[in-house]
């Protein structure tokens, strides 16, 4: 474990806590893409298949459980909770995320560490995580004004993978057998997708104005 | 082994 990875995990956890806060405090999920939340729930379920077979550390197991439970709870809440689901922007959240699912799975069948069930699902979760934010970014551009908590949620979600890239650079130089090309390249793509969001987020923070993404 | 070190991350 290194500081970059720990900081990345904490930012990831913070993004989920901010989202939970927004939904439970405002009893609203306006501006949140259900499709992105469904994709994230799938990412964790596909990646943590080894949750009960490979014990790495207490921290690792607890964080995996937190991510699986929180992501499924958010999807459940946006679909089933009578109050919350009323504020879901169904007509704006129209990104065809099934294409992202199919493309990620097809790529995982072609490019993976080993052609085994667990490795293919791990690669699938890595590719899917890289593109899972797209429905959310499209929804933000369509809904124009972004409320603070939603903006902070997307910001922390983007920052976490940027810290993971620093972690991979650090591990590459400090560990002999370290090579994670699949995660690294996918992580770069994932962070790059946030580039324009980070730019407009920085501008709104600098000018102390409401965050607006150009349509 | 190599693959175990790869999967110690979240």
PDB file of C-alpha atoms in Angstrom:
ATOM      1  CA  UNK A   1       0.000   0.000   0.000  1.00  0.00           C
ATOM      2  CA  UNK A   2       1.324   3.476  -0.838  1.00  0.00           C
ATOM      3  CA  UNK A   3       0.039   6.965  -0.160  1.00  0.00           C
ATOM      4  CA  UNK A   4      -1.175   7.477  -3.715  1.00  0.00           C
ATOM      5  CA  UNK A   5      -3.304   4.354  -3.639  1.00  0.00           C
ATOM      6  CA  UNK A   6      -4.635   5.057  -0.148  1.00  0.00           C
ATOM      7  CA  UNK A   7      -5.508   8.620  -1.178  1.00  0.00           C
ATOM      8  CA  UNK A   8      -7.175   7.233  -4.298  1.00  0.00           C
ATOM      9  CA  UNK A   9      -9.250   4.760  -2.278  1.00  0.00           C
ATOM     10  CA  UNK A  10     -10.268   7.522   0.154  1.00  0.00           C
ATOM     11  CA  UNK A  11     -11.341   9.766  -2.744  1.00  0.00           C
ATOM     12  CA  UNK A  12     -13.324   6.897  -4.212  1.00  0.00           C
ATOM     13  CA  UNK A  13     -14.993   6.292  -0.840  1.00  0.00           C
ATOM     14  CA  UNK A  14     -15.640  10.045  -0.463  1.00  0.00           C
ATOM     15  CA  UNK A  15     -17.327  10.195  -3.869  1.00  0.00           C
ATOM     16  CA  UNK A  16     -19.708   7.409  -2.799  1.00  0.00           C
ATOM     17  CA  UNK A  17     -20.394   9.072   0.569  1.00  0.00           C
ATOM     18  CA  UNK A  18     -21.111  12.406  -1.188  1.00  0.00           C
ATOM     19  CA  UNK A  19     -23.563  10.653  -3.502  1.00  0.00           C
ATOM     20  CA  UNK A  20     -25.264   8.875  -0.589  1.00  0.00           C
ATOM     21  CA  UNK A  21     -25.416  12.207   1.275  1.00  0.00           C
ATOM     22  CA  UNK A  22     -27.018  13.912  -1.724  1.00  0.00           C
ATOM     23  CA  UNK A  23     -29.640  11.202  -2.166  1.00  0.00           C
ATOM     24  CA  UNK A  24     -30.513  10.808   1.530  1.00  0.00           C
ATOM     25  CA  UNK A  25     -30.205  14.461   2.549  1.00  0.00           C
ATOM     26  CA  UNK A  26     -32.116  15.915  -0.394  1.00  0.00           C
ATOM     27  CA  UNK A  27     -34.252  12.780  -0.985  1.00  0.00           C
ATOM     28  CA  UNK A  28     -33.531  13.483  -4.637  1.00  0.00           C
ATOM     29  CA  UNK A  29     -31.422  11.898  -7.373  1.00  0.00           C
ATOM     30  CA  UNK A  30     -31.872  14.678  -9.943  1.00  0.00           C
ATOM     31  CA  UNK A  31     -28.733  15.066 -12.023  1.00  0.00           C
ATOM     32  CA  UNK A  32     -27.605  11.518 -11.220  1.00  0.00           C
ATOM     33  CA  UNK A  33     -27.447   8.963 -14.022  1.00  0.00           C
ATOM     34  CA  UNK A  34     -29.002   5.642 -12.981  1.00  0.00           C
ATOM     35  CA  UNK A  35     -27.194   4.010 -15.914  1.00  0.00           C
ATOM     36  CA  UNK A  36     -23.797   5.038 -14.573  1.00  0.00           C
ATOM     37  CA  UNK A  37     -24.763   3.707 -11.138  1.00  0.00           C
ATOM     38  CA  UNK A  38     -25.856   0.390 -12.675  1.00  0.00           C
ATOM     39  CA  UNK A  39     -22.560   0.140 -14.554  1.00  0.00           C
ATOM     40  CA  UNK A  40     -20.585   0.802 -11.357  1.00  0.00           C
ATOM     41  CA  UNK A  41     -22.514  -1.875  -9.472  1.00  0.00           C
ATOM     42  CA  UNK A  42     -21.577  -4.288 -12.275  1.00  0.00           C
ATOM     43  CA  UNK A  43     -17.935  -3.151 -12.158  1.00  0.00           C
ATOM     44  CA  UNK A  44     -17.662  -4.082  -8.474  1.00  0.00           C
ATOM     45  CA  UNK A  45     -19.585  -7.350  -8.814  1.00  0.00           C
ATOM     46  CA  UNK A  46     -17.403  -8.426 -11.768  1.00  0.00           C
ATOM     47  CA  UNK A  47     -14.136  -7.331 -10.140  1.00  0.00           C
ATOM     48  CA  UNK A  48     -14.619  -8.691  -6.639  1.00  0.00           C
ATOM     49  CA  UNK A  49     -15.495 -12.264  -7.566  1.00  0.00           C
ATOM     50  CA  UNK A  50     -12.492 -13.293  -5.460  1.00  0.00           C
ATOM     51  CA  UNK A  51     -13.964 -11.581  -2.398  1.00  0.00           C
ATOM     52  CA  UNK A  52     -14.506 -14.872  -0.549  1.00  0.00           C
ATOM     53  CA  UNK A  53     -11.694 -16.894  -2.125  1.00  0.00           C
ATOM     54  CA  UNK A  54      -8.580 -14.670  -1.948  1.00  0.00           C
ATOM     55  CA  UNK A  55      -8.028 -12.896   1.368  1.00  0.00           C
ATOM     56  CA  UNK A  56      -5.555 -10.025   0.894  1.00  0.00           C
ATOM     57  CA  UNK A  57      -6.132  -7.822   3.984  1.00  0.00           C
ATOM     58  CA  UNK A  58      -8.908  -6.688   6.292  1.00  0.00           C
ATOM     59  CA  UNK A  59      -8.801  -3.274   4.609  1.00  0.00           C
ATOM     60  CA  UNK A  60      -9.155  -4.851   1.154  1.00  0.00           C
ATOM     61  CA  UNK A  61     -12.091  -7.023   2.160  1.00  0.00           C
ATOM     62  CA  UNK A  62     -13.927  -4.260   4.012  1.00  0.00           C
ATOM     63  CA  UNK A  63     -13.511  -1.768   1.156  1.00  0.00           C
ATOM     64  CA  UNK A  64     -14.747  -4.338  -1.378  1.00  0.00           C
ATOM     65  CA  UNK A  65     -17.837  -4.981   0.739  1.00  0.00           C
ATOM     66  CA  UNK A  66     -18.441  -1.223   1.151  1.00  0.00           C
ATOM     67  CA  UNK A  67     -18.201  -0.641  -2.603  1.00  0.00           C
ATOM     68  CA  UNK A  68     -20.493  -3.550  -3.496  1.00  0.00           C
ATOM     69  CA  UNK A  69     -23.116  -2.723  -0.853  1.00  0.00           C
ATOM     70  CA  UNK A  70     -23.116   1.056  -1.482  1.00  0.00           C
ATOM     71  CA  UNK A  71     -23.301   0.783  -5.289  1.00  0.00           C
ATOM     72  CA  UNK A  72     -26.163  -1.720  -5.200  1.00  0.00           C
ATOM     73  CA  UNK A  73     -27.936   0.316  -2.493  1.00  0.00           C
ATOM     74  CA  UNK A  74     -27.767   3.436  -4.700  1.00  0.00           C
ATOM     75  CA  UNK A  75     -29.199   1.569  -7.711  1.00  0.00           C
ATOM     76  CA  UNK A  76     -31.911   0.010  -5.537  1.00  0.00           C
ATOM     77  CA  UNK A  77     -32.767   3.384  -4.008  1.00  0.00           C
ATOM     78  CA  UNK A  78     -32.991   5.159  -7.391  1.00  0.00           C
ATOM     79  CA  UNK A  79     -35.219   2.398  -8.765  1.00  0.00           C
ATOM     80  CA  UNK A  80     -37.382   1.443  -5.797  1.00  0.00           C
ATOM     81  CA  UNK A  81     -37.540   4.287  -3.298  1.00  0.00           C
ATOM     82  CA  UNK A  82     -40.853   5.999  -4.017  1.00  0.00           C
ATOM     83  CA  UNK A  83     -39.670   9.490  -3.097  1.00  0.00           C
ATOM     84  CA  UNK A  84     -36.201   9.362  -4.657  1.00  0.00           C
ATOM     85  CA  UNK A  85     -37.191   7.742  -7.945  1.00  0.00           C
ATOM     86  CA  UNK A  86     -39.657  10.571  -8.666  1.00  0.00           C
ATOM     87  CA  UNK A  87     -36.711  12.962  -9.128  1.00  0.00           C
ATOM     88  CA  UNK A  88     -34.864  10.691 -11.558  1.00  0.00           C
ATOM     89  CA  UNK A  89     -34.239  12.480 -14.894  1.00  0.00           C
ATOM     90  CA  UNK A  90     -35.464   9.506 -16.934  1.00  0.00           C
ATOM     91  CA  UNK A  91     -35.918  11.530 -20.112  1.00  0.00           C
ATOM     92  CA  UNK A  92     -32.370  12.933 -19.873  1.00  0.00           C
ATOM     93  CA  UNK A  93     -30.615   9.696 -18.886  1.00  0.00           C
ATOM     94  CA  UNK A  94     -30.851   8.105 -22.318  1.00  0.00           C
ATOM     95  CA  UNK A  95     -27.258   7.008 -23.006  1.00  0.00           C
ATOM     96  CA  UNK A  96     -27.354   3.509 -24.571  1.00  0.00           C
ATOM     97  CA  UNK A  97     -25.118   1.972 -21.908  1.00  0.00           C
ATOM     98  CA  UNK A  98     -25.690  -1.560 -23.206  1.00  0.00           C
ATOM     99  CA  UNK A  99     -23.163  -0.735 -25.928  1.00  0.00           C
ATOM    100  CA  UNK A 100     -20.599   0.053 -23.207  1.00  0.00           C
ATOM    101  CA  UNK A 101     -21.357  -3.297 -21.582  1.00  0.00           C
ATOM    102  CA  UNK A 102     -21.034  -5.256 -24.832  1.00  0.00           C
ATOM    103  CA  UNK A 103     -17.880  -3.444 -25.970  1.00  0.00           C
ATOM    104  CA  UNK A 104     -16.166  -3.882 -22.591  1.00  0.00           C
ATOM    105  CA  UNK A 105     -16.990  -7.584 -22.466  1.00  0.00           C
ATOM    106  CA  UNK A 106     -15.878  -8.147 -26.068  1.00  0.00           C
ATOM    107  CA  UNK A 107     -12.595  -6.359 -25.378  1.00  0.00           C
ATOM    108  CA  UNK A 108     -12.117  -8.398 -22.194  1.00  0.00           C
ATOM    109  CA  UNK A 109     -12.432 -11.603 -24.230  1.00  0.00           C
ATOM    110  CA  UNK A 110      -9.690 -10.351 -26.565  1.00  0.00           C
ATOM    111  CA  UNK A 111      -7.340  -8.557 -24.156  1.00  0.00           C
ATOM    112  CA  UNK A 112      -6.842 -10.137 -20.733  1.00  0.00           C
ATOM    113  CA  UNK A 113      -4.089 -11.449 -18.447  1.00  0.00           C
ATOM    114  CA  UNK A 114      -5.199 -15.094 -18.868  1.00  0.00           C
ATOM    115  CA  UNK A 115      -8.188 -16.592 -20.659  1.00  0.00           C
ATOM    116  CA  UNK A 116      -9.865 -17.715 -17.424  1.00  0.00           C
ATOM    117  CA  UNK A 117     -13.307 -16.843 -16.048  1.00  0.00           C
ATOM    118  CA  UNK A 118     -11.914 -14.681 -13.225  1.00  0.00           C
ATOM    119  CA  UNK A 119      -9.336 -12.858 -15.390  1.00  0.00           C
ATOM    120  CA  UNK A 120     -11.850 -12.120 -18.143  1.00  0.00           C
ATOM    121  CA  UNK A 121     -14.326 -10.684 -15.625  1.00  0.00           C
ATOM    122  CA  UNK A 122     -11.523  -8.686 -14.011  1.00  0.00           C
ATOM    123  CA  UNK A 123     -10.506  -7.156 -17.370  1.00  0.00           C
ATOM    124  CA  UNK A 124     -14.208  -6.572 -18.155  1.00  0.00           C
ATOM    125  CA  UNK A 125     -14.598  -4.648 -14.872  1.00  0.00           C
ATOM    126  CA  UNK A 126     -11.509  -2.547 -15.658  1.00  0.00           C
ATOM    127  CA  UNK A 127     -12.700  -1.581 -19.148  1.00  0.00           C
ATOM    128  CA  UNK A 128     -16.268  -1.002 -17.977  1.00  0.00           C
ATOM    129  CA  UNK A 129     -15.112   1.265 -15.154  1.00  0.00           C
ATOM    130  CA  UNK A 130     -13.208   3.409 -17.665  1.00  0.00           C
ATOM    131  CA  UNK A 131     -16.385   4.232 -19.633  1.00  0.00           C
ATOM    132  CA  UNK A 132     -19.030   3.934 -16.895  1.00  0.00           C
ATOM    133  CA  UNK A 133     -18.971   7.696 -16.243  1.00  0.00           C
ATOM    134  CA  UNK A 134     -20.118   8.541 -19.808  1.00  0.00           C
ATOM    135  CA  UNK A 135     -23.884   8.423 -19.142  1.00  0.00           C
ATOM    136  CA  UNK A 136     -23.327  10.672 -16.112  1.00  0.00           C
ATOM    137  CA  UNK A 137     -21.236  13.224 -18.052  1.00  0.00           C
ATOM    138  CA  UNK A 138     -23.809  13.268 -20.873  1.00  0.00           C
ATOM    139  CA  UNK A 139     -26.616  13.770 -18.328  1.00  0.00           C
ATOM    140  CA  UNK A 140     -24.735  16.685 -16.717  1.00  0.00           C
ATOM    141  CA  UNK A 141     -24.277  18.374 -20.091  1.00  0.00           C
ATOM    142  CA  UNK A 142     -27.960  17.932 -20.873  1.00  0.00           C
ATOM    143  CA  UNK A 143     -29.211  19.091 -17.498  1.00  0.00           C
ATOM    144  CA  UNK A 144     -27.030  22.246 -17.712  1.00  0.00           C
ATOM    145  CA  UNK A 145     -26.798  23.388 -14.110  1.00  0.00           C
ATOM    146  CA  UNK A 146     -24.949  20.987 -11.807  1.00  0.00           C
ATOM    147  CA  UNK A 147     -25.761  21.067  -8.102  1.00  0.00           C
ATOM    148  CA  UNK A 148     -22.793  21.210  -5.718  1.00  0.00           C
ATOM    149  CA  UNK A 149     -23.016  17.683  -4.337  1.00  0.00           C
ATOM    150  CA  UNK A 150     -23.291  16.155  -7.829  1.00  0.00           C
ATOM    151  CA  UNK A 151     -20.308  18.216  -8.999  1.00  0.00           C
ATOM    152  CA  UNK A 152     -18.266  17.093  -5.979  1.00  0.00           C
ATOM    153  CA  UNK A 153     -19.325  13.488  -6.561  1.00  0.00           C
ATOM    154  CA  UNK A 154     -17.996  13.508 -10.151  1.00  0.00           C
ATOM    155  CA  UNK A 155     -14.880  15.416  -9.124  1.00  0.00           C
ATOM    156  CA  UNK A 156     -13.837  12.876  -6.446  1.00  0.00           C
ATOM    157  CA  UNK A 157     -14.726   9.994  -8.754  1.00  0.00           C
ATOM    158  CA  UNK A 158     -12.375  11.389 -11.415  1.00  0.00           C
ATOM    159  CA  UNK A 159      -9.623  12.278  -8.928  1.00  0.00           C
ATOM    160  CA  UNK A 160      -9.498   8.738  -7.467  1.00  0.00           C
ATOM    161  CA  UNK A 161      -8.339   7.114 -10.713  1.00  0.00           C
ATOM    162  CA  UNK A 162      -5.809   9.929 -11.272  1.00  0.00           C
ATOM    163  CA  UNK A 163      -4.238   9.001  -7.917  1.00  0.00           C
ATOM    164  CA  UNK A 164      -4.257   5.335  -8.974  1.00  0.00           C
ATOM    165  CA  UNK A 165      -2.162   6.304 -12.000  1.00  0.00           C
ATOM    166  CA  UNK A 166       0.377   7.896  -9.620  1.00  0.00           C
ATOM    167  CA  UNK A 167       0.221   4.656  -7.603  1.00  0.00           C
ATOM    168  CA  UNK A 168       0.996   2.567 -10.701  1.00  0.00           C
ATOM    169  CA  UNK A 169       3.935   4.843 -11.611  1.00  0.00           C
ATOM    170  CA  UNK A 170       5.224   4.555  -8.025  1.00  0.00           C
ATOM    171  CA  UNK A 171       4.857   0.743  -8.014  1.00  0.00           C
ATOM    172  CA  UNK A 172       6.476   0.475 -11.444  1.00  0.00           C
ATOM    173  CA  UNK A 173       9.625   2.142 -10.076  1.00  0.00           C
ATOM    174  CA  UNK A 174       9.652   0.466  -6.669  1.00  0.00           C
ATOM    175  CA  UNK A 175       8.580  -3.115  -7.419  1.00  0.00           C
ATOM    176  CA  UNK A 176      10.438  -5.495  -9.721  1.00  0.00           C
ATOM    177  CA  UNK A 177       7.633  -7.652 -11.094  1.00  0.00           C
ATOM    178  CA  UNK A 178       5.097  -4.890 -11.430  1.00  0.00           C
ATOM    179  CA  UNK A 179       3.253  -4.508 -14.693  1.00  0.00           C
ATOM    180  CA  UNK A 180      -0.438  -3.681 -15.004  1.00  0.00           C
ATOM    181  CA  UNK A 181      -0.822  -2.522 -18.571  1.00  0.00           C
ATOM    182  CA  UNK A 182      -4.524  -3.311 -18.750  1.00  0.00           C
ATOM    183  CA  UNK A 183      -5.397  -1.299 -15.628  1.00  0.00           C
ATOM    184  CA  UNK A 184      -2.925   1.468 -16.417  1.00  0.00           C
ATOM    185  CA  UNK A 185      -4.016   2.197 -19.987  1.00  0.00           C
ATOM    186  CA  UNK A 186      -7.660   1.853 -19.028  1.00  0.00           C
ATOM    187  CA  UNK A 187      -7.068   4.172 -16.060  1.00  0.00           C
ATOM    188  CA  UNK A 188      -5.518   6.777 -18.337  1.00  0.00           C
ATOM    189  CA  UNK A 189      -8.534   6.639 -20.642  1.00  0.00           C
ATOM    190  CA  UNK A 190     -10.854   6.827 -17.622  1.00  0.00           C
ATOM    191  CA  UNK A 191      -9.136   9.946 -16.246  1.00  0.00           C
ATOM    192  CA  UNK A 192      -8.927  11.565 -19.691  1.00  0.00           C
ATOM    193  CA  UNK A 193     -12.729  11.321 -20.011  1.00  0.00           C
ATOM    194  CA  UNK A 194     -12.988  13.679 -17.042  1.00  0.00           C
ATOM    195  CA  UNK A 195     -10.596  16.229 -18.577  1.00  0.00           C
ATOM    196  CA  UNK A 196     -13.266  18.628 -19.801  1.00  0.00           C
ATOM    197  CA  UNK A 197     -15.302  18.218 -16.600  1.00  0.00           C
ATOM    198  CA  UNK A 198     -12.203  19.022 -14.499  1.00  0.00           C
ATOM    199  CA  UNK A 199     -11.573  22.094 -16.650  1.00  0.00           C
ATOM    200  CA  UNK A 200     -15.081  23.524 -16.187  1.00  0.00           C
ATOM    201  CA  UNK A 201     -15.059  22.490 -12.506  1.00  0.00           C
ATOM    202  CA  UNK A 202     -11.797  24.402 -11.983  1.00  0.00           C
ATOM    203  CA  UNK A 203     -13.147  27.463 -13.823  1.00  0.00           C
ATOM    204  CA  UNK A 204     -16.336  27.479 -11.714  1.00  0.00           C
ATOM    205  CA  UNK A 205     -14.258  27.054  -8.548  1.00  0.00           C
ATOM    206  CA  UNK A 206     -11.824  29.863  -9.561  1.00  0.00           C
ATOM    207  CA  UNK A 207     -14.610  32.319 -10.502  1.00  0.00           C
ATOM    208  CA  UNK A 208     -16.740  31.089  -7.635  1.00  0.00           C
ATOM    209  CA  UNK A 209     -19.620  30.636 -10.085  1.00  0.00           C
ATOM    210  CA  UNK A 210     -22.156  27.834 -10.538  1.00  0.00           C
ATOM    211  CA  UNK A 211     -20.681  24.874 -12.441  1.00  0.00           C
ATOM    212  CA  UNK A 212     -22.110  24.861 -15.970  1.00  0.00           C
ATOM    213  CA  UNK A 213     -21.096  22.409 -18.672  1.00  0.00           C
ATOM    214  CA  UNK A 214     -21.533  23.611 -22.271  1.00  0.00           C
ATOM    215  CA  UNK A 215     -24.331  21.643 -23.964  1.00  0.00           C
TER     216      UNK A 215
ATOM    217  CA  UNK B   1       3.308 -15.062  -8.177  1.00  0.00           C
ATOM    218  CA  UNK B   2       2.830 -12.294 -10.665  1.00  0.00           C
ATOM    219  CA  UNK B   3      -0.948 -12.488 -10.929  1.00  0.00           C
ATOM    220  CA  UNK B   4      -1.485 -12.363  -7.150  1.00  0.00           C
ATOM    221  CA  UNK B   5       0.406  -9.044  -6.865  1.00  0.00           C
ATOM    222  CA  UNK B   6      -1.813  -7.641  -9.625  1.00  0.00           C
ATOM    223  CA  UNK B   7      -5.012  -8.206  -7.693  1.00  0.00           C
ATOM    224  CA  UNK B   8      -4.126  -6.628  -4.391  1.00  0.00           C
ATOM    225  CA  UNK B   9      -5.716  -3.365  -5.505  1.00  0.00           C
ATOM    226  CA  UNK B  10      -9.374  -2.386  -5.308  1.00  0.00           C
TER     227      UNK B  10
END
